[in-house]
Amino acid sequence: MGGTLAQGDCLWVVAVPFDSLQAGDVVAFVSGGKTVVHRIVERRDGGFATQGDANWSRDSALLTADRLIGQVMERERKGIRKAVVGGARGRRRARL
């Protein structure tokens, strides 16, 4: 994820309705048998396009409801908890 999240961060993931998600939200989902944490970049027919903040390209598969684990709300790094910004603010932040 780049600047938003770092390897070793502890994440607080909350189950949310799939339809409540929007571009800019950071989500955890299953891909290829692994847990992936990326940001939603666009709503499309059939799901959401996702991309890691530090990645140059979008993920090849759309995020669908059956693969969603939840939305990342907070992260803890070196004992300090911080909210993970989502929605429009999160999307602007990811572009920086």
PDB file of C-alpha atoms in Angstrom:
ATOM      1  CA  MET A   1       0.000   0.000   0.000  1.00  0.00           C
ATOM      2  CA  GLY A   2       2.901   2.377   0.173  1.00  0.00           C
ATOM      3  CA  GLY A   3       2.622   5.431   2.459  1.00  0.00           C
ATOM      4  CA  THR A   4      -0.761   4.617   3.975  1.00  0.00           C
ATOM      5  CA  LEU A   5       0.197   1.192   5.294  1.00  0.00           C
ATOM      6  CA  ALA A   6       3.536  -0.460   5.899  1.00  0.00           C
ATOM      7  CA  GLN A   7       4.606  -4.050   6.350  1.00  0.00           C
ATOM      8  CA  GLY A   8       4.118  -4.993   9.989  1.00  0.00           C
ATOM      9  CA  ASP A   9       1.214  -2.611  10.649  1.00  0.00           C
ATOM     10  CA  CYS A  10      -1.623  -4.074  12.691  1.00  0.00           C
ATOM     11  CA  LEU A  11      -4.938  -3.425  10.925  1.00  0.00           C
ATOM     12  CA  TRP A  12      -8.446  -3.029  12.312  1.00  0.00           C
ATOM     13  CA  VAL A  13     -10.806  -4.430   9.694  1.00  0.00           C
ATOM     14  CA  VAL A  14     -14.580  -4.079  10.062  1.00  0.00           C
ATOM     15  CA  ALA A  15     -17.203  -6.080   8.179  1.00  0.00           C
ATOM     16  CA  VAL A  16     -19.317  -3.640   6.160  1.00  0.00           C
ATOM     17  CA  PRO A  17     -22.053  -4.025   3.548  1.00  0.00           C
ATOM     18  CA  PHE A  18     -20.511  -4.334   0.080  1.00  0.00           C
ATOM     19  CA  ASP A  19     -22.830  -1.632  -1.281  1.00  0.00           C
ATOM     20  CA  SER A  20     -21.622   0.879   1.340  1.00  0.00           C
ATOM     21  CA  LEU A  21     -18.084   0.929  -0.106  1.00  0.00           C
ATOM     22  CA  GLN A  22     -16.894   3.783  -2.299  1.00  0.00           C
ATOM     23  CA  ALA A  23     -13.837   4.880  -4.237  1.00  0.00           C
ATOM     24  CA  GLY A  24     -11.038   5.761  -1.831  1.00  0.00           C
ATOM     25  CA  ASP A  25     -11.907   3.179   0.829  1.00  0.00           C
ATOM     26  CA  VAL A  26      -9.158   0.761   1.879  1.00  0.00           C
ATOM     27  CA  VAL A  27     -10.386  -2.823   1.932  1.00  0.00           C
ATOM     28  CA  ALA A  28      -9.110  -6.288   2.798  1.00  0.00           C
ATOM     29  CA  PHE A  29     -10.067  -9.096   0.441  1.00  0.00           C
ATOM     30  CA  VAL A  30      -9.069 -12.560  -0.686  1.00  0.00           C
ATOM     31  CA  SER A  31      -7.126 -12.930  -3.936  1.00  0.00           C
ATOM     32  CA  GLY A  32      -5.436 -16.131  -5.031  1.00  0.00           C
ATOM     33  CA  GLY A  33      -5.794 -17.642  -1.568  1.00  0.00           C
ATOM     34  CA  LYS A  34      -4.060 -14.673   0.112  1.00  0.00           C
ATOM     35  CA  THR A  35      -5.326 -11.638   1.983  1.00  0.00           C
ATOM     36  CA  VAL A  36      -4.733  -8.412   0.069  1.00  0.00           C
ATOM     37  CA  VAL A  37      -5.225  -4.836   1.329  1.00  0.00           C
ATOM     38  CA  HIS A  38      -5.740  -2.264  -1.429  1.00  0.00           C
ATOM     39  CA  ARG A  39      -7.725   0.895  -2.080  1.00  0.00           C
ATOM     40  CA  ILE A  40     -10.901   0.996  -4.165  1.00  0.00           C
ATOM     41  CA  VAL A  41     -10.290   3.255  -7.161  1.00  0.00           C
ATOM     42  CA  GLU A  42     -13.497   2.885  -9.146  1.00  0.00           C
ATOM     43  CA  ARG A  43     -16.966   1.303  -9.050  1.00  0.00           C
ATOM     44  CA  ARG A  44     -17.681  -0.823 -12.114  1.00  0.00           C
ATOM     45  CA  ASP A  45     -20.465  -3.109 -13.235  1.00  0.00           C
ATOM     46  CA  GLY A  46     -20.019  -6.265 -11.191  1.00  0.00           C
ATOM     47  CA  GLY A  47     -17.695  -4.883  -8.508  1.00  0.00           C
ATOM     48  CA  PHE A  48     -14.880  -2.485  -7.701  1.00  0.00           C
ATOM     49  CA  ALA A  49     -11.498  -1.855  -9.313  1.00  0.00           C
ATOM     50  CA  THR A  50      -8.734  -1.876  -6.682  1.00  0.00           C
ATOM     51  CA  GLN A  51      -5.105  -0.805  -6.580  1.00  0.00           C
ATOM     52  CA  GLY A  52      -2.359  -0.595  -3.982  1.00  0.00           C
ATOM     53  CA  ASP A  53      -1.277   2.982  -3.229  1.00  0.00           C
ATOM     54  CA  ALA A  54       2.317   2.155  -4.248  1.00  0.00           C
ATOM     55  CA  ASN A  55       1.335   0.202  -7.382  1.00  0.00           C
ATOM     56  CA  TRP A  56       1.368   1.673 -10.870  1.00  0.00           C
ATOM     57  CA  SER A  57      -1.468  -0.458 -12.204  1.00  0.00           C
ATOM     58  CA  ARG A  58      -4.852  -1.644 -11.030  1.00  0.00           C
ATOM     59  CA  ASP A  59      -5.510  -5.189  -9.903  1.00  0.00           C
ATOM     60  CA  SER A  60      -6.567  -7.449 -12.775  1.00  0.00           C
ATOM     61  CA  ALA A  61      -9.681  -8.881 -11.092  1.00  0.00           C
ATOM     62  CA  LEU A  62     -12.623  -6.848  -9.831  1.00  0.00           C
ATOM     63  CA  LEU A  63     -13.412  -6.980  -6.140  1.00  0.00           C
ATOM     64  CA  THR A  64     -16.724  -8.777  -5.683  1.00  0.00           C
ATOM     65  CA  ALA A  65     -18.819  -9.221  -2.551  1.00  0.00           C
ATOM     66  CA  ASP A  66     -17.816 -12.872  -2.118  1.00  0.00           C
ATOM     67  CA  ARG A  67     -14.097 -11.923  -1.796  1.00  0.00           C
ATOM     68  CA  LEU A  68     -14.527  -8.982   0.608  1.00  0.00           C
ATOM     69  CA  ILE A  69     -13.239  -9.422   4.165  1.00  0.00           C
ATOM     70  CA  GLY A  70     -13.961  -5.868   5.310  1.00  0.00           C
ATOM     71  CA  GLN A  71     -12.973  -2.208   5.332  1.00  0.00           C
ATOM     72  CA  VAL A  72      -9.719  -1.150   7.000  1.00  0.00           C
ATOM     73  CA  MET A  73     -10.612   1.512   9.573  1.00  0.00           C
ATOM     74  CA  GLU A  74      -7.405   1.898  11.586  1.00  0.00           C
ATOM     75  CA  ARG A  75      -3.780   0.863  11.588  1.00  0.00           C
ATOM     76  CA  GLU A  76      -1.297   0.608  14.427  1.00  0.00           C
ATOM     77  CA  ARG A  77       2.394   1.262  13.896  1.00  0.00           C
ATOM     78  CA  LYS A  78       4.945   1.366  16.726  1.00  0.00           C
ATOM     79  CA  GLY A  79       2.144   1.435  19.294  1.00  0.00           C
ATOM     80  CA  ILE A  80       0.329   4.388  17.726  1.00  0.00           C
ATOM     81  CA  ARG A  81      -3.155   3.869  16.270  1.00  0.00           C
ATOM     82  CA  LYS A  82      -4.299   6.060  13.405  1.00  0.00           C
ATOM     83  CA  ALA A  83      -7.491   6.159  11.352  1.00  0.00           C
ATOM     84  CA  VAL A  84      -7.185   5.029   7.736  1.00  0.00           C
ATOM     85  CA  VAL A  85      -8.765   7.699   5.560  1.00  0.00           C
ATOM     86  CA  GLY A  86     -11.254   6.431   3.002  1.00  0.00           C
ATOM     87  CA  GLY A  87     -13.798   7.852   0.594  1.00  0.00           C
ATOM     88  CA  ALA A  88     -13.014  10.943  -1.472  1.00  0.00           C
ATOM     89  CA  ARG A  89     -10.394  12.163   1.038  1.00  0.00           C
ATOM     90  CA  GLY A  90      -8.618   8.813   0.913  1.00  0.00           C
ATOM     91  CA  ARG A  91      -8.574   8.805  -2.858  1.00  0.00           C
ATOM     92  CA  ARG A  92      -7.027  12.296  -2.969  1.00  0.00           C
ATOM     93  CA  ARG A  93      -4.473  11.236  -0.372  1.00  0.00           C
ATOM     94  CA  ALA A  94      -3.491   8.169  -2.396  1.00  0.00           C
ATOM     95  CA  ARG A  95      -2.770  10.310  -5.448  1.00  0.00           C
ATOM     96  CA  LEU A  96      -0.162  12.384  -3.568  1.00  0.00           C
TER      97      LEU A  96
END
